[in-house]
Coordinates of N, CA, C and O in Angstrom, one line a residue:
M817 N 30.4 145.1 39.6 CA 30.8 143.9 39.5 C 31.1 143.3 40.7 O 31.3 143.2 41.6
P818 N 30.3 142.0 40.4 CA 30.2 141.0 41.4 C 31.3 140.3 41.9 O 32.4 140.2 41.3
N819 N 31.8 140.0 43.2 CA 32.8 139.7 43.7 C 32.6 138.5 44.6 O 31.3 138.3 45.3
I820 N 33.4 137.4 44.4 CA 33.2 136.3 45.5 C 34.7 136.4 46.5 O 35.4 136.7 46.0
S821 N 34.4 136.4 48.0 CA 35.0 136.2 48.9 C 34.8 135.4 50.1 O 33.9 135.3 50.4
L822 N 36.0 134.5 49.8 CA 36.0 133.0 50.8 C 37.1 133.1 51.7 O 38.0 133.5 51.3
R823 N 37.0 132.4 52.5 CA 38.1 132.0 53.7 C 37.8 130.8 54.0 O 36.8 130.2 54.5
Q824 N 39.2 129.9 54.2 CA 38.8 128.8 54.9 C 40.0 128.3 55.4 O 41.0 128.6 55.3
R825 N 39.7 128.0 56.8 CA 40.9 127.6 58.0 C 41.7 126.3 57.3 O 40.9 125.6 57.1
H826 N 42.5 126.2 57.9 CA 43.5 124.9 57.5 C 44.5 124.7 58.8 O 44.4 125.8 59.6
N827 N 45.3 123.6 58.7 CA 46.2 123.3 59.5 C 47.2 122.3 58.7 O 47.8 121.6 59.4
K828 N 47.6 122.9 57.7 CA 48.3 122.2 56.8 C 49.9 122.8 56.8 O 49.9 124.1 57.2
S829 N 50.8 122.1 56.4 CA 52.1 122.7 56.1 C 52.1 123.3 55.2 O 51.4 123.3 54.2
P830 N 53.0 124.5 55.1 CA 53.3 125.3 53.6 C 53.1 124.7 52.5 O 52.8 124.8 51.4
E831 N 54.2 123.2 52.4 CA 54.2 122.5 51.4 C 52.9 121.9 50.8 O 52.9 121.9 49.9
E832 N 52.0 121.5 51.9 CA 51.0 120.6 51.8 C 50.1 121.6 51.1 O 49.4 121.3 50.3
L833 N 50.2 122.6 51.7 CA 49.3 123.7 51.6 C 49.4 124.0 49.9 O 48.1 124.1 48.8
R834 N 50.5 124.5 49.5 CA 50.7 124.9 48.1 C 50.4 123.5 47.0 O 49.9 124.1 45.9
E835 N 50.6 122.5 47.6 CA 50.1 121.3 46.6 C 48.4 121.3 46.4 O 48.6 120.8 45.2
L836 N 47.8 121.6 47.2 CA 46.3 121.8 47.5 C 46.1 122.7 46.6 O 45.0 122.4 45.8
I837 N 46.6 123.8 46.7 CA 46.3 125.0 46.0 C 46.4 124.4 44.4 O 45.7 125.0 43.3
K838 N 47.7 124.0 44.3 CA 47.8 123.9 42.7 C 46.7 122.2 42.3 O 46.2 123.2 41.1
L839 N 46.4 121.7 42.7 CA 45.2 120.9 42.5 C 44.3 121.7 42.3 O 43.1 121.6 41.3
M840 N 43.8 122.7 43.2 CA 42.7 123.5 43.0 C 42.8 124.2 42.2 O 41.8 124.5 41.0
A841 N 43.9 125.0 41.8 CA 44.0 125.8 40.4 C 44.1 124.9 39.2 O 43.4 125.7 38.0
T842 N 44.3 123.7 39.2 CA 44.0 123.1 37.9 C 42.8 122.7 37.5 O 42.3 122.9 36.7
K843 N 42.0 122.2 38.5 CA 40.7 122.1 38.5 C 39.9 123.7 37.6 O 38.9 123.4 37.1
L844 N 40.2 124.8 38.6 CA 39.5 125.6 37.7 C 39.8 126.0 36.6 O 38.7 126.4 35.8
E845 N 41.3 125.8 36.5 CA 41.7 126.1 34.9 C 40.8 125.0 33.7 O 40.3 125.3 32.9
E846 N 40.9 123.9 34.5 CA 39.8 122.8 33.3 C 38.2 123.2 33.5 O 37.8 123.0 32.5
R847 N 37.8 123.6 34.4 CA 36.1 123.9 34.7 C 35.9 125.4 33.8 O 35.0 125.6 33.0
Y848 N 36.7 126.2 34.3 CA 36.3 127.6 34.1 C 37.4 128.3 32.8 O 37.6 129.6 32.8
Q849 N 38.7 127.5 32.8 CA 39.5 128.0 31.6 C 40.3 129.3 32.3 O 40.9 130.3 31.9
L850 N 40.6 129.2 34.0 CA 41.0 130.2 34.2 C 42.6 130.2 34.5 O 43.1 128.4 34.6
K851 N 43.4 130.9 33.9 CA 45.1 130.6 34.0 C 45.6 130.9 35.5 O 45.2 132.2 36.0
A852 N 46.1 130.1 36.2 CA 46.9 130.6 37.3 C 48.1 130.5 37.3 O 49.1 130.1 36.5
R853 N 48.7 131.5 38.0 CA 50.0 132.4 37.8 C 50.3 132.6 39.3 O 50.0 133.3 40.0
W854 N 51.6 131.8 39.9 CA 52.1 132.1 41.3 C 52.7 133.2 40.9 O 53.7 133.8 40.4
L855 N 52.1 134.3 42.1 CA 52.9 135.7 42.0 C 54.0 135.5 43.2 O 55.2 136.2 42.9
N856 N 54.1 134.8 44.2 CA 55.3 134.3 45.2 C 54.5 133.0 45.6 O 53.7 132.3 45.3
N857 N 55.2 132.6 46.9 CA 55.3 131.5 47.7 C 53.6 131.5 48.0 O 53.2 130.4 48.6
D858 N 52.9 132.5 48.3 CA 51.6 132.5 49.0 C 50.7 133.2 48.3 O 49.5 133.5 49.1
A859 N 51.1 133.4 47.0 CA 49.6 134.1 46.5 C 49.5 133.5 44.9 O 50.9 133.5 44.3
V860 N 48.6 133.6 44.4 CA 48.2 132.6 43.4 C 47.2 133.5 42.5 O 46.3 133.5 43.0
E861 N 47.4 134.3 41.1 CA 46.7 135.0 40.5 C 45.9 134.1 39.5 O 46.4 133.1 39.0
V862 N 44.5 134.3 39.5 CA 44.0 133.4 38.5 C 42.9 134.4 37.6 O 42.3 135.5 38.1
A863 N 42.7 134.4 36.7 CA 42.4 135.1 35.6 C 42.0 134.4 34.2 O 42.3 133.6 33.6
R864 N 41.0 135.1 33.6 CA 40.3 135.0 32.3 C 39.5 135.9 31.7 O 39.1 136.9 32.8
P865 N 39.2 136.3 30.5 CA 38.1 137.1 30.3 C 37.1 137.1 31.0 O 36.3 136.0 31.0
G866 N 36.5 138.1 31.8 CA 35.4 138.0 32.9 C 35.4 137.8 34.2 O 34.7 137.8 35.3
I867 N 36.5 137.4 34.5 CA 37.4 136.5 35.9 C 38.8 136.9 36.3 O 39.3 137.0 35.4
N868 N 38.7 137.6 37.4 CA 40.0 138.1 37.7 C 40.1 137.9 39.6 O 39.2 138.2 39.9
G869 N 41.0 137.2 40.1 CA 41.3 136.7 41.1 C 42.4 136.7 41.9 O 43.3 136.2 41.1
R870 N 42.3 136.3 43.0 CA 43.6 136.0 43.8 C 43.4 134.8 45.0 O 42.4 134.9 45.4
I871 N 44.2 134.0 45.0 CA 44.0 133.0 46.1 C 45.4 133.2 47.2 O 46.3 133.2 46.6
T872 N 45.1 133.6 48.4 CA 46.1 133.8 49.0 C 46.5 132.9 50.2 O 45.0 132.3 51.0
L873 N 47.8 132.2 50.4 CA 48.0 131.2 51.2 C 48.7 132.0 52.7 O 49.2 132.7 52.7
G874 N 47.7 131.4 54.0 CA 48.0 132.1 55.2 C 48.5 131.1 56.1 O 48.5 129.9 55.7
A875 N 49.2 131.4 57.1 CA 49.7 130.7 58.1 C 48.3 129.3 58.3 O 48.8 128.1 58.6
N876 N 47.1 130.2 58.7 CA 46.0 129.4 59.3 C 44.8 129.2 58.4 O 43.7 128.6 58.9
E877 N 44.9 130.0 57.3 CA 43.9 130.2 56.1 C 44.2 130.5 55.2 O 45.1 131.2 54.4
V878 N 43.3 130.1 53.7 CA 43.1 130.5 52.6 C 42.5 131.6 52.3 O 41.1 131.1 52.9
R879 N 42.3 132.4 51.6 CA 41.7 133.5 51.2 C 41.6 133.6 49.4 O 42.4 133.5 48.8
V880 N 40.3 133.5 49.3 CA 40.0 133.5 47.4 C 39.2 134.8 47.7 O 37.9 135.3 48.2
E881 N 39.8 136.1 46.5 CA 39.1 136.8 46.0 C 39.1 137.0 44.8 O 39.7 136.9 44.3
I882 N 37.7 137.0 44.4 CA 37.6 136.8 42.9 C 36.4 137.7 42.3 O 35.8 138.3 42.9
K883 N 36.7 138.7 41.0 CA 35.7 139.8 40.6 C 35.4 139.1 39.3 O 36.3 138.8 38.7
L884 N 33.7 139.2 39.2 CA 33.3 138.7 37.8 C 33.1 139.4 37.1 O 32.4 140.6 37.8
G885 N 33.0 139.9 35.8 CA 32.7 140.5 35.0 C 31.1 140.6 34.8 O 30.5 139.6 35.0
L886 N 30.6 141.3 34.0 CA 29.5 141.3 33.7 C 28.8 139.7 33.2 O 27.6 139.2 33.8
M887 N 29.4 139.5 32.1 CA 28.8 138.1 31.4 C 28.9 136.9 32.5 O 28.4 136.2 32.7
M888 N 29.8 136.8 33.4 CA 30.3 135.7 34.5 C 29.6 136.2 35.8 O 29.5 135.1 36.2
S889 N 29.0 137.3 35.9 CA 28.2 137.1 37.1 C 26.8 136.2 37.0 O 26.4 136.1 38.1
A890 N 26.0 135.9 36.4 CA 25.2 135.0 36.2 C 25.6 133.8 36.8 O 25.1 132.8 37.4
F891 N 26.9 133.3 36.9 CA 27.2 131.8 37.3 C 28.4 132.0 38.6 O 28.7 131.1 39.2
K892 N 28.1 133.4 39.5 CA 28.4 133.3 40.8 C 27.9 132.5 41.6 O 29.2 132.3 42.1
S893 N 27.0 132.3 41.9 CA 26.3 131.2 42.9 C 27.2 129.8 42.6 O 27.9 129.3 43.5
T894 N 27.4 129.6 41.1 CA 27.8 128.1 41.1 C 29.2 128.2 41.2 O 29.6 127.1 41.9
I895 N 30.1 129.2 40.9 CA 31.4 129.5 40.8 C 31.7 129.6 42.3 O 32.5 128.5 42.9
E896 N 30.8 130.4 43.1 CA 31.3 130.5 44.5 C 31.0 128.8 45.4 O 31.9 128.8 46.3
S897 N 29.8 128.5 45.2 CA 29.8 127.1 45.8 C 30.4 126.2 45.5 O 31.2 125.2 46.3
E898 N 31.2 125.9 44.1 CA 32.1 125.0 43.9 C 33.3 125.5 44.4 O 34.5 124.3 44.9
I899 N 33.7 126.5 44.7 CA 35.1 127.0 45.2 C 35.1 126.5 46.6 O 36.0 125.7 47.1
S900 N 34.0 126.9 47.2 CA 33.6 126.6 48.7 C 33.9 125.3 48.9 O 34.5 124.7 49.9
R901 N 33.0 124.7 48.2 CA 33.1 122.8 48.5 C 34.5 122.4 48.8 O 34.8 121.6 49.5
S902 N 35.0 123.0 47.2 CA 36.7 122.3 47.1 C 37.7 122.8 48.2 O 38.3 122.2 48.6
M903 N 37.4 123.8 48.6 CA 38.1 124.3 49.7 C 38.0 123.5 51.2 O 38.7 123.3 51.6
A904 N 36.7 123.5 51.5 CA 36.2 122.4 52.4 C 37.1 121.0 52.4 O 37.3 120.9 53.6
E905 N 36.6 120.5 51.4 CA 37.0 119.4 51.1 C 38.5 119.0 51.4 O 39.3 118.1 52.2
K906 N 39.3 120.0 50.6 CA 40.6 120.0 50.4 C 41.5 120.4 52.2 O 42.9 119.8 52.0
L907 N 41.1 121.5 52.3 CA 41.6 122.2 53.9 C 41.4 121.9 55.2 O 42.3 122.0 56.0
A908 N 39.9 121.0 55.1 CA 39.3 120.7 56.2 C 40.5 119.6 57.2 O 40.9 118.9 56.5

């Protein structure tokens, strides 16, 4: 099963960070039909058939870990580059 693992450093306050991650999760839902569910103040689970992952908010960095199913593995590079670009834009 292909995995996507990304990290992006940031200097945002916890409140700013949560708002930015909410926007990112909304975009993922619109683009890939991923449902986002906050597990706690520092972790968001994203899932749909063929994709399962977690966005973890740290004091200095955000981590994205996503597992792709067989059918979605063909889109790995596209998904990875879009998430990476979005993180760089919003968190830098």
